[in-house]
Amino acid sequence: VIMHFLMPGKTPFITELKRAVVGTLGAFLYAMGVNFFIVPLGLYNGGFMGYCQLIRTLLVDYAGLTINFDIAGILYFIMNIPIMILAWINLDKKFVFRSLVNTAFMTLFLSILPTKLMLEGDVIAGCLIGGVIAGAGTGISLWAATPGGGTDLVGMMLIKRNSGFSVGKLNLIVDISLYLICLVMFDVQ
C-alpha cells in the first residue's frame, strides 16, 4: 500500500506531498517505538538519539533539572541544526528540506507522546517490539527519501566525499561509542 502510494504523482508537488505524508508516518512510528517501549524500560537508542537520551539523563537525574516531558526529542532537533546546515551546503536541497521536516515531526511526536510502558514484565520483549516499531518507522522514512537527520545525513555527506564510509559503518561507530559510555555510567544490564 505504501509503495503504491509513493508512486510519482502527476505533479512534483503531489510527489513531495506523498513523501511528506509517508515520512511523517515513519516519524510517528519511530516515536511510538521509542516512547512506548524503549524509554520506559530505561534503555537507550543507538545513534544521535541515544546521545540525546544520555544528555537528558544527565540533565534530569544528575543535574536535578525538573521537566514535565521527555526533552530528548528537542535535544535531537538542536543537535541536528549544525548537521542540517552542513547538509544544506553539501547535499541536495530538497533532500535536506525533507529531512528537516521529518526531524521536526520526530521532535514533535517524541515530545507529545507520553513515555508510557505498553508491555509489562519482559525487558527483552519490550526492547524487541520497540526496536521493530522504531526501526520500521525509520525504514519507512528512509524509503520515502525523508531521513530523520542524525547519522543518516552525516553518512550521506561522508559517502558523497568518497571517504570509504557508509551509513552502516558510521552507525556502528556511533553506537559502539554510545554503549561504551553507557557501560561505564550504568550497570551492565
Short mmCIF file of C-alpha atoms in Angstrom, two decimals:
data_model
loop_
_atom_site.label_atom_id
_atom_site.label_comp_id
_atom_site.label_asym_id
_atom_site.label_seq_id
_atom_site.Cartn_x
_atom_site.Cartn_y
_atom_site.Cartn_z
CA VAL A 1 0.00 0.00 0.00
CA ILE A 2 2.76 2.43 0.95
CA MET A 3 4.75 1.54 -2.17
CA HIS A 4 1.72 2.20 -4.37
CA PHE A 5 1.06 5.44 -2.50
CA LEU A 6 4.64 6.61 -3.16
CA MET A 7 4.33 6.22 -6.93
CA PRO A 8 5.17 9.55 -8.58
CA GLY A 9 2.22 11.92 -8.72
CA LYS A 10 1.02 13.91 -11.66
CA THR A 11 2.97 16.94 -10.42
CA PRO A 12 6.18 17.30 -8.42
CA PHE A 13 4.13 18.91 -5.63
CA ILE A 14 1.94 15.80 -5.29
CA THR A 15 5.03 13.56 -5.25
CA GLU A 16 6.62 15.68 -2.49
CA LEU A 17 3.35 15.75 -0.55
CA LYS A 18 3.18 11.95 -0.67
CA ARG A 19 6.76 11.72 0.58
CA ALA A 20 5.94 14.11 3.41
CA VAL A 21 2.90 12.06 4.47
CA VAL A 22 4.84 8.78 4.45
CA GLY A 23 7.82 10.38 6.21
CA THR A 24 5.51 11.75 8.90
CA LEU A 25 4.00 8.29 9.38
CA GLY A 26 7.54 6.93 9.77
CA ALA A 27 8.41 9.62 12.33
CA PHE A 28 5.25 8.78 14.28
CA LEU A 29 6.04 5.06 14.32
CA TYR A 30 9.60 5.81 15.41
CA ALA A 31 8.35 7.96 18.31
CA MET A 32 5.85 5.26 19.33
CA GLY A 33 8.57 2.61 19.45
CA VAL A 34 10.83 4.86 21.50
CA ASN A 35 8.29 6.37 23.90
CA PHE A 36 6.10 3.31 24.46
CA PHE A 37 8.79 0.65 24.75
CA ILE A 38 12.42 1.84 24.84
CA VAL A 39 12.37 4.86 27.19
CA PRO A 40 10.00 3.43 29.85
CA LEU A 41 12.31 0.43 30.19
CA GLY A 42 15.27 2.73 30.89
CA LEU A 43 17.01 1.72 27.66
CA TYR A 44 18.87 3.87 25.15
CA ASN A 45 18.53 4.06 21.39
CA GLY A 46 21.51 3.99 19.14
CA GLY A 47 22.67 6.91 17.05
CA PHE A 48 22.33 10.56 17.86
CA MET A 49 19.02 9.93 19.61
CA GLY A 50 20.83 7.73 22.12
CA TYR A 51 23.25 10.55 22.86
CA CYS A 52 20.29 12.89 23.35
CA GLN A 53 18.75 10.41 25.79
CA LEU A 54 22.07 10.27 27.63
CA ILE A 55 22.22 14.08 27.84
CA ARG A 56 18.61 14.08 29.09
CA THR A 57 19.56 11.59 31.81
CA LEU A 58 22.49 13.74 32.86
CA LEU A 59 20.33 16.89 32.98
CA VAL A 60 17.39 15.32 34.80
CA ASP A 61 18.94 12.68 37.04
CA TYR A 62 22.31 14.22 37.82
CA ALA A 63 21.78 17.97 37.44
CA GLY A 64 18.31 17.87 39.01
CA LEU A 65 16.52 19.65 36.18
CA THR A 66 12.74 19.19 36.53
CA ILE A 67 10.88 18.79 33.26
CA ASN A 68 7.32 17.52 32.73
CA PHE A 69 8.03 15.86 29.37
CA ASP A 70 10.86 14.00 27.70
CA ILE A 71 13.29 16.56 26.26
CA ALA A 72 15.31 14.02 24.25
CA GLY A 73 13.37 14.89 21.07
CA ILE A 74 14.07 18.60 21.47
CA LEU A 75 17.74 17.86 22.14
CA TYR A 76 17.74 15.75 18.99
CA PHE A 77 16.42 18.67 16.94
CA ILE A 78 19.01 21.04 18.44
CA MET A 79 21.80 18.52 17.79
CA ASN A 80 20.66 18.28 14.16
CA ILE A 81 20.84 22.04 13.45
CA PRO A 82 24.58 22.09 12.60
CA ILE A 83 24.19 18.84 10.67
CA MET A 84 21.35 20.34 8.62
CA ILE A 85 23.46 23.41 7.85
CA LEU A 86 26.35 21.25 6.64
CA ALA A 87 23.96 19.02 4.68
CA TRP A 88 22.34 22.09 3.07
CA ILE A 89 25.76 23.07 1.77
CA ASN A 90 26.79 19.57 0.65
CA LEU A 91 23.64 17.68 -0.37
CA ASP A 92 20.53 18.16 -2.49
CA LYS A 93 18.40 20.98 -1.05
CA LYS A 94 15.09 19.13 -1.48
CA PHE A 95 16.50 16.09 0.30
CA VAL A 96 17.77 18.20 3.21
CA PHE A 97 14.49 20.11 3.44
CA ARG A 98 12.57 16.81 3.63
CA SER A 99 14.97 15.69 6.34
CA LEU A 100 14.41 18.93 8.27
CA VAL A 101 10.64 18.49 8.09
CA ASN A 102 10.86 14.86 9.19
CA THR A 103 13.20 15.75 12.05
CA ALA A 104 10.73 18.44 13.17
CA PHE A 105 7.87 15.92 13.15
CA MET A 106 10.04 13.41 15.01
CA THR A 107 10.76 16.05 17.64
CA LEU A 108 7.07 16.89 17.92
CA PHE A 109 5.99 13.26 18.28
CA LEU A 110 8.79 12.40 20.73
CA SER A 111 7.75 15.40 22.83
CA ILE A 112 3.96 14.93 22.84
CA LEU A 113 3.65 11.15 23.04
CA PRO A 114 3.79 10.05 26.67
CA THR A 115 6.59 7.79 27.81
CA LYS A 116 4.23 5.05 28.87
CA LEU A 117 5.19 1.40 29.13
CA MET A 118 2.96 -0.62 26.80
CA LEU A 119 4.31 -4.04 27.77
CA GLU A 120 4.76 -5.04 31.39
CA GLY A 121 7.34 -7.53 32.50
CA ASP A 122 9.83 -8.81 29.98
CA VAL A 123 12.53 -6.26 29.13
CA ILE A 124 13.81 -8.26 26.15
CA ALA A 125 10.33 -8.48 24.59
CA GLY A 126 9.76 -4.74 25.11
CA CYS A 127 13.17 -3.97 23.63
CA LEU A 128 12.49 -6.13 20.58
CA ILE A 129 8.99 -4.78 19.97
CA GLY A 130 10.14 -1.17 20.46
CA GLY A 131 13.12 -1.77 18.18
CA VAL A 132 10.95 -3.27 15.45
CA ILE A 133 8.41 -0.42 15.59
CA ALA A 134 11.09 2.31 15.73
CA GLY A 135 13.12 0.55 13.02
CA ALA A 136 10.06 0.25 10.80
CA GLY A 137 9.41 3.97 11.27
CA THR A 138 12.98 4.80 10.33
CA GLY A 139 12.86 2.45 7.35
CA ILE A 140 9.59 3.93 6.09
CA SER A 141 11.03 7.45 6.38
CA LEU A 142 14.19 6.47 4.52
CA TRP A 143 12.13 4.70 1.88
CA ALA A 144 10.25 7.93 1.25
CA ALA A 145 13.59 9.78 0.99
CA THR A 146 12.79 11.74 4.16
CA PRO A 147 15.55 10.80 6.62
CA GLY A 148 15.29 11.87 10.23
CA GLY A 149 18.66 13.62 10.33
CA GLY A 150 21.46 12.44 12.58
CA THR A 151 23.77 9.72 11.34
CA ASP A 152 21.75 9.30 8.15
CA LEU A 153 22.69 12.78 6.94
CA VAL A 154 26.25 12.62 8.22
CA GLY A 155 26.64 9.26 6.47
CA MET A 156 25.26 10.68 3.22
CA MET A 157 27.76 13.54 3.37
CA LEU A 158 30.62 11.10 4.01
CA ILE A 159 29.52 8.93 1.08
CA LYS A 160 29.43 11.99 -1.17
CA ARG A 161 33.04 12.74 -0.23
CA ASN A 162 34.03 9.16 -1.23
CA SER A 163 35.67 8.69 2.15
CA GLY A 164 35.11 4.93 2.21
CA PHE A 165 32.48 5.34 4.89
CA SER A 166 28.96 4.07 4.70
CA VAL A 167 25.92 4.94 6.79
CA GLY A 168 26.18 1.48 8.38
CA LYS A 169 29.82 1.93 9.40
CA LEU A 170 29.06 5.35 10.85
CA ASN A 171 26.09 3.98 12.79
CA LEU A 172 28.26 1.19 14.16
CA ILE A 173 30.96 3.63 15.35
CA VAL A 174 28.41 5.99 16.94
CA ASP A 175 26.52 3.12 18.60
CA ILE A 176 29.63 1.40 19.98
CA SER A 177 30.89 4.67 21.46
CA LEU A 178 27.46 5.39 22.99
CA TYR A 179 27.12 1.95 24.55
CA LEU A 180 30.68 2.07 25.91
CA ILE A 181 29.78 5.34 27.66
CA CYS A 182 26.56 3.75 28.99
CA LEU A 183 28.55 0.72 30.16
CA VAL A 184 30.78 2.99 32.25
CA MET A 185 27.90 5.11 33.59
CA PHE A 186 25.30 2.41 34.29
CA ASP A 187 25.17 -1.25 35.21
CA VAL A 188 25.90 -3.88 32.59
CA GLN A 189 22.26 -4.92 32.13
#
